[in-house]
């Protein structure tokens, strides 16, 4: 659990409570669990679980017509017909003892033996009629296959020694640590725990996150899909990914190695869930050819380290869906330096969060909403919106390189085209004359963006991209700025409490720990970040899908 807890930080809005059950009598259930324990002790069954009354199973059962066939059975539940609850315990014991003497196979149901399947954990019963007779039918889940314990009496296993996660041995029977938290549909927090073996060695829709729709949370809703995928031929796999990657790859989304955050929510009055995964908007699959020579965990992102082949956040509470501004700034300045050198830009300035005496832009940004930002920009600052500090680092260069690849006329056209808007998009980050930057999260109508203000220039300037420049990068820094390897940095005034952002940024690049809490864009931790993610979810998914 530790591993995934730190890998995928969860926010679960809905506590999933299976609720109390009305139709499964307590006395019957108590006696049935006693019987299960008796068999567990008598036959050294290591994994006999207590059956918990499940509202969800009762809900599944209620609309089912006993006269019809039930093709939905035997996937995540099985069923048994009982003449009455009063006779059920003795008939179950009879069936069990008979089977032990003389085992058999039936296709649709194994009758009362279903109640002795050691690995079932939930039960939900309800009345049905057969001809003129009232009968009781019980569903047991979450297993679709019939499993019986070793009846040979040769088992040397300890009763209750192989319990499900979150269950402990109680006199031979595996009982849940917290009954309230167990549910037929599973709990969001357990989804990865329950699917742990898929993690061996790898561990807005399409923009900064992707989504998955699950019919239920439990294992069976994910596993078959994955098995089906991995059984396909290489060509089929390729086709499958190509034809679905614009929408959702469903369960495969959980295997996207680059995703780092997840949030799930249950849809109202249904057993189904929607999960969002971020911060990748594009679907990426690992090399599934079985020919990769890479070492699992060898290419972790910074601040993540290899743990059993999975890249795990060193400091999960410091990771945030929206990324970290400090990293973002050091990356942006690296990009600015690279372009300054490549295009011989003499006056490319480093962006700092403030100029050591003022934190003006941050104060400007604070009270503004989207409309205000748009209206007030282009005087002493300009702006650009981002989905996340993280994706920007990956995608900013791809965006600007579209511009740089164009010929002169196409570039002019591009700029002219953009200038009709209030912002020149990602090119704003390459305006050489900008010196300060302040970013903050803004939310409007369910959309959350990171807005960055860049100052002091209100007009957009782009450097000479013709490769005609004879200048040297960093040779024309403004007064008070010095050339540091092609980029103009503010002279640090002496005798002042100095925060050297450059040094901090450098350190952040190599260090694993954030040197100081961020003053402007506070890292509120994942709860809030994922809270925002869930705003997307609620606003855009629940109502529109
Ligand atoms: C029941 O079926 C299973 C799987 O098909 C088989 O392994 C088992 O031996 C069968 N048992 C009996 C008693 O026929
Ligand atoms: C299951 O098999 C047993 C033994 O073959 C048979 O007596 C019983 O009627 C079968 N039950 C069902 C529901 O088919
Ligand atoms: C991958 O290849 C190895 C041997 O090269 C083989 O043992 C293993 O079963 C293969 N795994 C899959 C999933 O095909
Ligand atoms: C990551 O950890 C796994 C398991 O401990 C190990 O097999 C693998 O070699 C490690 N990867 C690197 C790059 O060290
Ligand atoms: C910092 O910004 C303020 C306000 O824009 C300005 O008055 C001051 O001169 C700047 N300081 C430096 C060292 O650039
Ligand atoms: C944005 O802020 C302005 C001024 O504070 C306010 O008048 C306007 O209604 C706000 N717009 C929205 C969409 O909230
Ligand atoms: C510049 O590029 C545009 C579109 O890419 C193209 O149509 C145009 O012919 C090019 N102009 C020159 C002078 O190469
Ligand atoms: C200019 O913008 C319009 C719409 O905003 C777009 O359709 C068009 O392709 C753009 N032209 C260039 C050259 O980028
Ligand atoms: C920005 O551009 C406008 C129009 O070209 C010009 O009038 C103004 O002086 C420019 N502002 C600065 C600060 O250069």
XYZ file of C-alpha atoms and ligand atoms in Angstrom:
671
model
C 0.000 0.000 0.000
C 2.773 2.399 0.883
C 4.104 2.244 -2.591
C 0.911 3.172 -4.301
C -0.240 5.455 -1.630
C 2.698 7.590 -2.421
C 2.475 7.046 -6.138
C -1.128 7.919 -6.502
C -2.559 10.230 -4.015
C -6.175 9.810 -3.526
C -9.021 12.028 -2.765
C -12.252 10.281 -2.334
C -15.217 12.545 -2.072
C -17.754 9.898 -1.482
C -17.512 7.498 1.340
C -18.842 4.336 -0.089
C -20.924 2.667 2.462
C -22.683 -0.456 1.509
C -25.323 0.474 4.038
C -27.318 -1.769 6.256
C -29.155 -4.570 4.667
C -32.811 -5.335 5.217
C -33.439 -8.571 3.480
C -30.626 -10.787 4.658
C -31.587 -11.952 8.140
C -28.924 -11.434 10.772
C -29.514 -14.750 12.470
C -29.077 -16.627 9.190
C -25.915 -14.709 8.445
C -24.455 -15.266 11.896
C -25.104 -18.985 11.732
C -23.781 -19.178 8.205
C -20.520 -17.509 9.213
C -20.273 -19.880 12.163
C -20.657 -22.774 9.753
C -17.980 -21.318 7.497
C -15.656 -21.039 10.476
C -16.393 -24.662 11.459
C -15.356 -25.863 8.008
C -12.307 -23.597 8.037
C -11.118 -25.090 11.304
C -12.026 -28.668 10.405
C -10.326 -28.595 7.001
C -7.490 -26.134 7.717
C -8.878 -23.616 5.221
C -6.489 -20.641 5.203
C -8.791 -18.213 3.398
C -12.368 -18.602 4.611
C -13.890 -15.133 4.792
C -16.764 -13.773 6.756
C -19.733 -12.979 4.526
C -20.932 -9.411 4.942
C -24.536 -8.468 4.168
C -24.473 -6.285 1.093
C -27.107 -3.786 0.046
C -25.473 -3.551 -3.337
C -25.982 -7.251 -3.994
C -29.580 -6.967 -2.813
C -30.049 -4.100 -5.246
C -28.647 -6.217 -8.049
C -30.924 -9.082 -7.122
C -34.177 -7.142 -6.718
C -35.027 -6.520 -10.391
C -33.875 -9.930 -11.591
C -36.577 -12.270 -12.878
C -36.194 -15.761 -11.426
C -37.870 -17.272 -14.495
C -35.317 -15.747 -16.842
C -31.734 -16.816 -17.291
C -29.109 -14.656 -15.656
C -26.191 -14.201 -18.031
C -24.821 -11.466 -15.759
C -24.201 -14.065 -13.069
C -20.809 -15.720 -12.661
C -18.837 -12.582 -13.416
C -18.639 -10.813 -10.091
C -21.310 -12.729 -8.233
C -22.940 -16.150 -8.104
C -26.318 -17.171 -6.731
C -28.038 -19.836 -4.678
C -31.705 -20.699 -4.217
C -32.901 -21.442 -0.680
C -36.209 -23.004 0.297
C -36.212 -20.862 3.432
C -33.742 -19.158 5.717
C -34.793 -21.444 8.558
C -33.670 -24.576 6.759
C -30.733 -22.976 4.958
C -28.013 -23.697 7.478
C -28.808 -27.396 7.748
C -29.232 -27.768 3.982
C -25.917 -26.011 3.440
C -24.190 -28.351 5.856
C -25.774 -31.342 4.139
C -24.681 -30.097 0.722
C -21.171 -29.434 1.993
C -20.768 -32.862 3.565
C -22.212 -34.569 0.473
C -19.874 -32.674 -1.843
C -16.869 -33.529 0.282
C -17.717 -37.209 -0.091
C -18.634 -36.950 -3.740
C -17.604 -33.802 -5.630
C -19.481 -32.710 -8.740
C -19.721 -29.830 -11.202
C -22.840 -27.902 -12.135
C -22.731 -25.098 -14.633
C -25.130 -22.390 -13.505
C -24.950 -22.736 -9.733
C -23.457 -25.081 -7.202
C -26.494 -24.486 -4.997
C -25.806 -24.256 -1.257
C -22.099 -24.893 -1.852
C -21.931 -21.317 -3.083
C -22.351 -20.321 0.561
C -19.200 -22.249 1.457
C -16.975 -20.698 -1.198
C -14.169 -19.475 1.056
C -13.192 -16.409 -0.961
C -16.621 -14.838 -1.330
C -16.976 -11.835 0.963
C -20.448 -10.403 0.399
C -23.962 -11.735 0.393
C -27.319 -10.183 -0.476
C -30.619 -12.073 -0.366
C -34.193 -11.417 -1.296
C -37.524 -13.172 -1.939
C -38.530 -14.572 -5.339
C -41.363 -16.826 -6.381
C -41.029 -20.154 -8.107
C -44.357 -21.402 -9.387
C -46.620 -20.747 -6.420
C -43.895 -21.050 -3.859
C -41.950 -18.312 -2.148
C -38.254 -18.931 -2.171
C -35.193 -16.976 -1.105
C -32.346 -16.259 -3.445
C -28.941 -15.068 -2.303
C -26.169 -13.540 -4.358
C -22.590 -13.956 -3.199
C -19.689 -11.890 -4.506
C -17.160 -10.740 -5.596
C -16.016 -13.959 -7.233
C -17.489 -15.156 -10.503
C -15.928 -18.611 -10.397
C -16.812 -21.374 -8.015
C -13.989 -22.228 -5.660
C -14.091 -24.806 -2.929
C -11.564 -25.460 -0.247
C -9.239 -28.435 -0.112
C -11.456 -31.189 1.249
C -8.751 -33.841 1.461
C -8.030 -33.148 5.135
C -4.377 -33.125 4.124
C -4.116 -29.336 4.250
C -1.421 -28.241 6.646
C -2.329 -24.612 6.375
C -3.322 -22.530 9.339
C -7.004 -21.526 9.281
C -7.242 -17.777 8.667
C -3.624 -17.497 7.545
C -4.299 -16.249 4.001
C -6.775 -13.446 4.521
C -7.620 -10.750 2.000
C -5.982 -7.389 2.570
C -7.682 -5.488 5.373
C -8.923 -8.754 6.910
C -7.540 -10.524 9.958
C -7.829 -13.999 11.321
C -10.431 -14.391 14.030
C -10.469 -17.963 15.288
C -10.015 -19.382 11.812
C -12.300 -16.987 9.935
C -11.006 -13.955 8.026
C -12.962 -10.971 9.296
C -12.738 -7.398 7.982
C -10.810 -4.895 10.054
C -13.490 -2.362 9.348
C -16.770 -3.713 8.092
C -18.007 -0.218 7.216
C -15.202 0.210 4.752
C -15.711 -3.002 2.852
C -18.153 -2.948 0.016
C -19.065 -5.192 -2.866
C -18.134 -2.372 -5.200
C -14.884 -1.850 -3.397
C -13.491 1.366 -2.142
C -11.641 3.851 -4.344
C -8.688 3.772 -2.036
C -8.360 0.078 -2.538
C -8.540 -0.031 -6.265
C -4.811 -0.037 -6.733
C -4.173 -2.212 -3.776
C -6.545 -4.783 -5.167
C -4.903 -4.568 -8.559
C -1.388 -4.571 -7.289
C -0.140 -7.337 -9.508
C -0.675 -5.154 -12.568
C 2.016 -2.879 -11.313
C 4.834 -5.301 -11.774
C 7.664 -3.478 -13.368
C 5.822 -0.454 -14.756
C 3.977 0.766 -13.030
C -8.862 18.168 -19.494
C -9.584 15.114 -21.181
C -6.851 15.085 -23.692
C -5.199 18.229 -22.382
C -3.895 17.746 -18.907
C -5.812 14.743 -17.775
C -7.658 11.736 -19.080
C -10.581 9.814 -17.722
C -11.754 6.283 -17.192
C -15.254 5.118 -16.652
C -15.590 2.040 -14.460
C -18.719 0.000 -14.040
C -17.621 -0.959 -10.583
C -14.522 -0.415 -8.581
C -13.709 -3.960 -8.000
C -11.041 -5.984 -9.624
C -13.240 -7.634 -12.241
C -13.982 -4.356 -13.935
C -10.340 -3.726 -14.753
C -8.613 -7.033 -14.971
C -10.492 -8.665 -17.849
C -9.957 -5.583 -19.992
C -6.246 -5.656 -19.356
C -6.007 -9.367 -19.958
C -7.873 -8.960 -23.229
C -5.497 -6.245 -24.315
C -2.335 -8.148 -23.517
C -3.619 -11.225 -25.314
C -3.930 -9.300 -28.570
C -1.312 -9.626 -31.268
C 1.155 -6.738 -31.607
C -0.702 -5.393 -34.640
C -4.048 -5.590 -32.887
C -2.611 -3.833 -29.858
C -1.309 -1.069 -32.024
C -4.619 -0.675 -33.801
C -6.519 -0.722 -30.558
C -4.428 2.060 -29.096
C -4.494 4.103 -32.255
C -8.236 3.922 -32.672
C -9.111 4.730 -29.073
C -6.500 7.157 -27.891
C -8.562 10.260 -28.578
C -11.319 9.205 -26.233
C -10.502 6.992 -23.323
C -8.512 3.798 -23.274
C -10.528 2.701 -20.268
C -8.647 0.346 -18.000
C -5.440 0.823 -19.973
C -5.372 4.411 -18.755
C -4.348 3.023 -15.389
C -1.165 1.702 -16.984
C -0.076 4.993 -18.531
C 3.353 5.165 -16.923
C 3.527 8.966 -16.929
C 0.350 9.708 -14.997
C 0.959 10.796 -11.453
C -2.383 11.815 -9.985
C -5.794 10.344 -9.774
C -9.182 11.298 -8.435
C -12.319 9.216 -8.612
C -15.925 9.854 -7.922
C -18.991 7.670 -7.852
C -21.812 8.652 -10.123
C -25.033 9.377 -8.310
C -27.203 6.356 -7.615
C -25.084 4.031 -9.700
C -22.315 1.642 -8.924
C -20.141 3.256 -11.557
C -17.185 5.522 -11.120
C -15.283 8.020 -13.113
C -11.604 8.496 -12.506
C -9.458 11.300 -13.779
C -5.757 10.814 -14.227
C -3.258 13.595 -14.696
C -1.138 15.380 -15.665
C -0.836 13.796 -19.096
C -3.437 14.620 -21.690
C -2.066 12.240 -24.270
C -2.261 8.524 -23.902
C 1.119 6.899 -23.501
C 1.672 3.217 -23.220
C 4.872 1.567 -22.193
C 6.703 -0.668 -24.629
C 4.635 -3.827 -24.346
C 6.576 -5.769 -26.970
C 8.425 -7.611 -24.221
C 11.648 -6.484 -25.894
C 12.438 -3.465 -23.768
C 15.948 -3.484 -22.392
C 15.260 -0.603 -20.047
C 15.437 -1.118 -16.326
C 12.199 -0.483 -14.473
C 12.432 2.697 -12.453
C 15.488 3.958 -14.332
C 13.887 7.049 -15.832
C 11.938 8.610 -13.005
C 10.979 12.237 -13.069
C 12.819 14.463 -10.649
C 11.628 14.185 -7.056
C 10.613 10.615 -7.788
C 12.696 7.588 -7.041
C 12.683 3.937 -7.944
C 10.841 1.762 -5.519
C 10.567 -1.842 -6.697
C 10.555 -0.661 -10.279
C 7.902 2.012 -9.838
C 8.725 5.717 -9.686
C 7.471 6.877 -6.325
C 7.284 10.446 -5.128
C 9.930 11.097 -2.533
C 7.669 13.613 -0.898
C 4.127 12.812 -1.941
C 2.589 15.571 0.115
C 4.641 18.073 -1.822
C 3.551 16.875 -5.239
C 0.619 18.616 -6.758
C -1.425 18.138 -9.867
C -0.723 21.726 -10.802
C 2.989 21.208 -10.491
C 5.442 23.397 -8.710
C 6.154 26.927 -9.655
C 9.742 26.774 -8.608
C 10.490 23.963 -11.033
C 8.466 25.669 -13.658
C 10.498 28.854 -13.355
C 13.827 27.145 -13.497
C 12.678 25.210 -16.555
C 11.347 28.319 -18.254
C 14.605 30.142 -17.646
C 16.522 27.197 -19.040
C 14.416 27.380 -22.176
C 14.978 31.137 -22.377
C 18.722 30.599 -22.032
C 18.738 27.961 -24.725
C 16.933 30.206 -27.198
C 19.115 33.169 -26.225
C 22.196 31.191 -27.184
C 20.761 29.613 -30.277
C 19.475 32.900 -31.715
C 22.207 35.080 -30.229
C 19.737 37.182 -28.295
C 21.685 39.924 -26.502
C 18.984 40.922 -24.042
C 17.140 37.854 -22.840
C 16.370 38.377 -19.170
C 15.804 35.740 -16.588
C 12.295 35.650 -15.170
C 12.144 35.995 -11.433
C 9.176 35.981 -9.214
C 9.839 39.509 -8.045
C 12.628 41.994 -8.218
C 13.621 41.477 -4.566
C 11.969 44.672 -3.421
C 8.532 44.314 -4.833
C 6.164 41.538 -5.344
C 3.996 43.713 -7.436
C 2.731 41.332 -10.088
C 1.566 38.833 -7.538
C -0.388 41.580 -5.845
C -1.847 42.625 -9.167
C -2.893 39.112 -9.981
C -4.405 38.306 -6.633
C -7.798 40.085 -6.924
C -8.311 39.607 -10.659
C -10.597 37.118 -12.350
C -10.164 35.975 -15.979
C -12.062 38.970 -17.285
C -9.980 41.350 -15.226
C -6.755 39.741 -16.403
C -7.765 40.104 -20.012
C -8.930 43.675 -19.605
C -5.933 44.961 -17.685
C -3.201 43.198 -19.576
C -0.951 44.808 -22.165
C -0.126 47.890 -20.153
C 2.648 46.961 -17.769
C 2.303 43.214 -18.040
C 1.019 40.487 -20.306
C -0.372 37.083 -19.443
C -0.608 33.479 -20.473
C -2.768 30.680 -19.106
C -1.540 27.187 -18.309
C -3.210 24.007 -17.250
C -0.388 22.961 -15.031
C 3.145 23.957 -14.300
C 4.033 20.418 -15.109
C 2.659 19.927 -18.579
C 4.057 23.248 -19.594
C 7.519 21.998 -18.970
C 6.913 19.164 -21.328
C 4.871 20.902 -23.936
C 5.960 24.511 -24.036
C 8.843 23.825 -26.352
C 6.704 21.779 -28.674
C 4.337 24.726 -28.891
C 6.917 27.398 -29.559
C 8.877 25.258 -31.958
C 5.874 25.306 -34.281
C 6.520 29.018 -34.591
C 10.256 28.712 -34.983
C 9.976 26.193 -37.760
C 7.951 28.581 -39.921
C 9.498 30.746 -42.624
C 9.619 34.505 -42.293
C 6.286 35.288 -43.907
C 4.530 32.524 -42.078
C 6.002 33.775 -38.790
C 4.711 37.275 -39.440
C 1.326 35.907 -40.310
C 1.315 33.814 -37.188
C 2.119 36.789 -34.969
C -0.416 38.959 -36.731
C -2.979 36.279 -36.273
C -2.166 35.916 -32.580
C -2.118 39.624 -31.911
C -5.867 39.673 -32.357
C -5.970 37.858 -29.077
C -4.820 39.348 -25.803
C -1.954 36.935 -25.463
C 0.617 35.503 -27.807
C 0.217 32.105 -26.174
C 3.393 30.275 -25.248
C 5.565 32.784 -27.086
C 4.924 35.142 -24.160
C 7.459 33.103 -22.244
C 10.142 33.971 -24.789
C 9.675 37.722 -24.770
C 13.291 38.683 -23.955
C 12.416 41.919 -22.174
C 10.131 40.470 -19.557
C 11.781 40.192 -16.171
C 9.238 39.226 -13.617
C 6.574 36.609 -13.466
C 3.776 35.826 -11.051
C 1.446 32.900 -11.391
C -1.691 31.950 -9.564
C -4.628 29.669 -9.851
C -7.849 31.145 -11.148
C -11.162 29.442 -11.384
C -14.120 30.493 -13.410
C -17.203 28.547 -14.321
C -15.659 25.282 -13.347
C -12.484 25.831 -15.311
C -9.281 26.219 -13.384
C -6.206 27.638 -14.987
C -2.884 28.848 -13.826
C -2.543 32.409 -14.975
C 0.951 33.825 -15.280
C 1.522 37.537 -15.512
C 4.773 38.641 -17.116
C 6.130 42.156 -16.735
C 7.178 44.871 -17.139
C 6.474 44.900 -20.897
C 2.957 45.586 -22.093
C 3.907 45.159 -25.745
C 4.947 41.880 -27.194
C 8.506 41.617 -28.459
C 10.125 38.635 -29.986
C 13.825 38.425 -30.709
C 15.366 38.282 -34.163
C 14.705 34.791 -35.362
C 16.377 35.156 -38.730
C 19.723 33.781 -37.559
C 21.208 37.040 -38.840
C 22.050 38.288 -35.369
C 25.765 38.854 -34.817
C 25.268 39.722 -31.173
C 26.337 37.593 -28.272
C 23.798 36.183 -25.904
C 23.691 38.270 -22.741
C 25.728 41.140 -24.209
C 23.041 43.799 -23.889
C 21.601 43.283 -20.474
C 19.647 46.159 -19.047
C 21.218 48.308 -16.404
C 21.484 46.505 -13.114
C 21.561 43.101 -14.771
C 24.558 40.897 -15.432
C 25.200 38.220 -18.010
C 25.099 34.741 -16.638
C 25.848 32.281 -19.398
C 23.688 34.104 -21.938
C 20.855 35.098 -19.659
C 20.536 38.496 -17.927
C 20.138 38.242 -14.188
C 19.314 40.986 -11.769
C 22.313 42.243 -9.846
C 21.686 41.152 -6.338
C 21.638 44.209 -4.100
C 23.943 43.740 -1.177
C 22.994 44.120 2.454
C 19.489 42.953 2.018
C 17.841 39.777 2.997
C 18.415 38.121 -0.287
C 16.485 35.324 -1.770
C 18.569 34.110 -4.638
C 15.940 32.623 -6.862
C 18.478 31.557 -9.401
C 20.386 29.597 -6.862
C 17.178 28.235 -5.470
C 16.091 27.215 -8.905
C 19.433 25.576 -9.528
C 19.181 23.769 -6.279
C 15.654 22.727 -6.980
C 16.854 21.212 -10.194
C 19.331 18.993 -8.487
C 17.993 18.715 -4.992
C 15.154 16.485 -4.142
C 13.720 18.716 -1.492
C 12.127 22.049 -1.986
C 14.282 24.587 -0.218
C 11.496 26.832 0.999
C 7.767 26.992 0.873
C 6.629 28.953 -2.110
C 5.479 32.406 -1.201
C 3.284 33.246 -4.144
C 1.847 30.073 -5.388
C 1.500 28.121 -2.264
C 1.540 24.437 -2.520
C -1.704 23.553 -0.942
C -1.016 19.894 -1.283
C -2.857 17.360 -3.218
C -6.143 17.575 -1.464
C -6.796 20.955 -2.949
C -5.253 20.195 -6.284
C -7.335 17.135 -6.680
C -10.270 19.065 -5.383
C -9.885 21.275 -8.382
C -9.489 18.272 -10.555
C -12.806 17.134 -9.233
C -14.328 20.441 -10.140
C -13.469 19.581 -13.712
C -14.863 16.211 -13.141
C -18.173 17.339 -11.785
C -18.674 20.166 -14.169
C -17.490 18.563 -17.322
C -17.908 14.869 -17.002
C -20.891 14.046 -14.897
C -23.205 16.212 -16.905
C -21.774 15.961 -20.357
C -20.704 12.406 -20.986
C -15.093 -29.590 -12.065
O -14.583 -28.765 -13.115
C -13.259 -28.368 -12.916
C -12.875 -27.414 -14.025
O -13.508 -27.738 -15.202
C -12.346 -29.597 -12.867
O -11.009 -29.169 -12.637
C -12.807 -30.471 -11.744
O -12.017 -31.670 -11.716
C -14.263 -30.829 -11.896
N -14.696 -31.586 -10.742
C -15.409 -32.665 -10.827
C -15.757 -33.349 -9.560
O -15.784 -33.095 -11.903
C -26.113 -30.265 -9.692
O -25.555 -31.539 -9.824
C -26.118 -32.508 -8.934
C -25.355 -33.799 -9.070
O -25.024 -34.031 -10.406
C -27.633 -32.680 -9.265
O -28.204 -33.586 -8.391
C -28.293 -31.326 -9.107
O -29.645 -31.373 -9.492
C -27.600 -30.265 -9.943
N -28.173 -28.969 -9.646
C -28.515 -28.127 -10.592
C -29.099 -26.841 -10.147
O -28.346 -28.359 -11.774
C 8.636 -12.097 -22.135
O 9.751 -12.836 -22.576
C 10.263 -13.768 -21.632
C 11.494 -14.446 -22.205
O 12.048 -13.685 -23.223
C 9.195 -14.796 -21.296
O 9.670 -15.677 -20.314
C 7.966 -14.083 -20.773
O 6.930 -15.009 -20.535
C 7.493 -13.039 -21.759
N 6.407 -12.297 -21.151
C 5.285 -12.021 -21.805
C 4.285 -11.231 -21.044
O 5.088 -12.380 -22.962
C 14.426 -0.400 -9.400
O 14.095 -1.328 -8.423
C 13.967 -2.654 -8.888
C 13.514 -3.528 -7.757
O 14.121 -3.140 -6.565
C 15.272 -3.120 -9.486
O 15.104 -4.417 -10.023
C 15.671 -2.187 -10.602
O 16.915 -2.532 -11.116
C 15.734 -0.766 -10.077
N 16.004 0.156 -11.157
C 17.054 0.959 -11.168
C 17.190 1.859 -12.323
O 17.855 0.959 -10.271
C 11.401 46.640 -8.718
O 10.088 46.985 -9.164
C 9.666 48.258 -8.734
C 8.240 48.441 -9.218
O 8.094 48.111 -10.554
C 10.594 49.343 -9.299
O 10.187 50.602 -8.835
C 11.984 49.043 -8.838
O 12.874 49.985 -9.415
C 12.395 47.662 -9.251
N 13.697 47.351 -8.720
C 14.678 46.893 -9.517
C 15.992 46.645 -8.824
O 14.531 46.667 -10.712
C -14.739 39.675 -12.540
O -14.421 40.712 -11.638
C -15.139 41.928 -11.876
C -14.592 42.997 -10.953
O -14.155 42.463 -9.749
C -16.629 41.681 -11.682
O -17.353 42.864 -11.925
C -17.063 40.603 -12.639
O -18.404 40.263 -12.419
C -16.213 39.355 -12.459
N -16.553 38.422 -13.512
C -16.868 37.161 -13.265
C -17.218 36.331 -14.449
O -16.853 36.699 -12.148
C 6.362 29.938 -46.162
O 5.555 28.895 -45.621
C 4.232 28.893 -46.104
C 3.426 27.875 -45.354
O 4.220 26.992 -44.652
C 4.263 28.602 -47.594
O 2.952 28.579 -48.106
C 5.073 29.679 -48.293
O 5.216 29.355 -49.639
C 6.454 29.789 -47.657
N 7.120 30.966 -48.231
C 8.371 30.942 -48.658
C 8.906 32.217 -49.186
O 9.027 29.915 -48.651
C -5.260 32.464 -37.938
O -6.307 32.214 -36.970
C -7.408 31.530 -37.510
C -8.472 31.407 -36.458
O -8.090 31.954 -35.263
C -6.959 30.163 -38.001
O -8.049 29.479 -38.584
C -5.863 30.346 -39.036
O -5.378 29.076 -39.441
C -4.727 31.142 -38.469
N -3.735 31.379 -39.500
C -2.450 31.209 -39.286
C -1.575 31.507 -40.424
O -2.001 30.812 -38.221
C 3.456 49.694 -27.223
O 2.964 49.790 -28.580
C 2.161 50.937 -28.798
C 1.608 50.856 -30.191
O 2.567 50.394 -31.086
C 2.982 52.189 -28.583
O 2.173 53.335 -28.786
C 3.508 52.173 -27.147
O 4.355 53.282 -26.931
C 4.261 50.887 -26.869
N 4.582 50.862 -25.457
C 5.813 50.664 -25.017
C 5.974 50.679 -23.540
O 6.742 50.498 -25.787
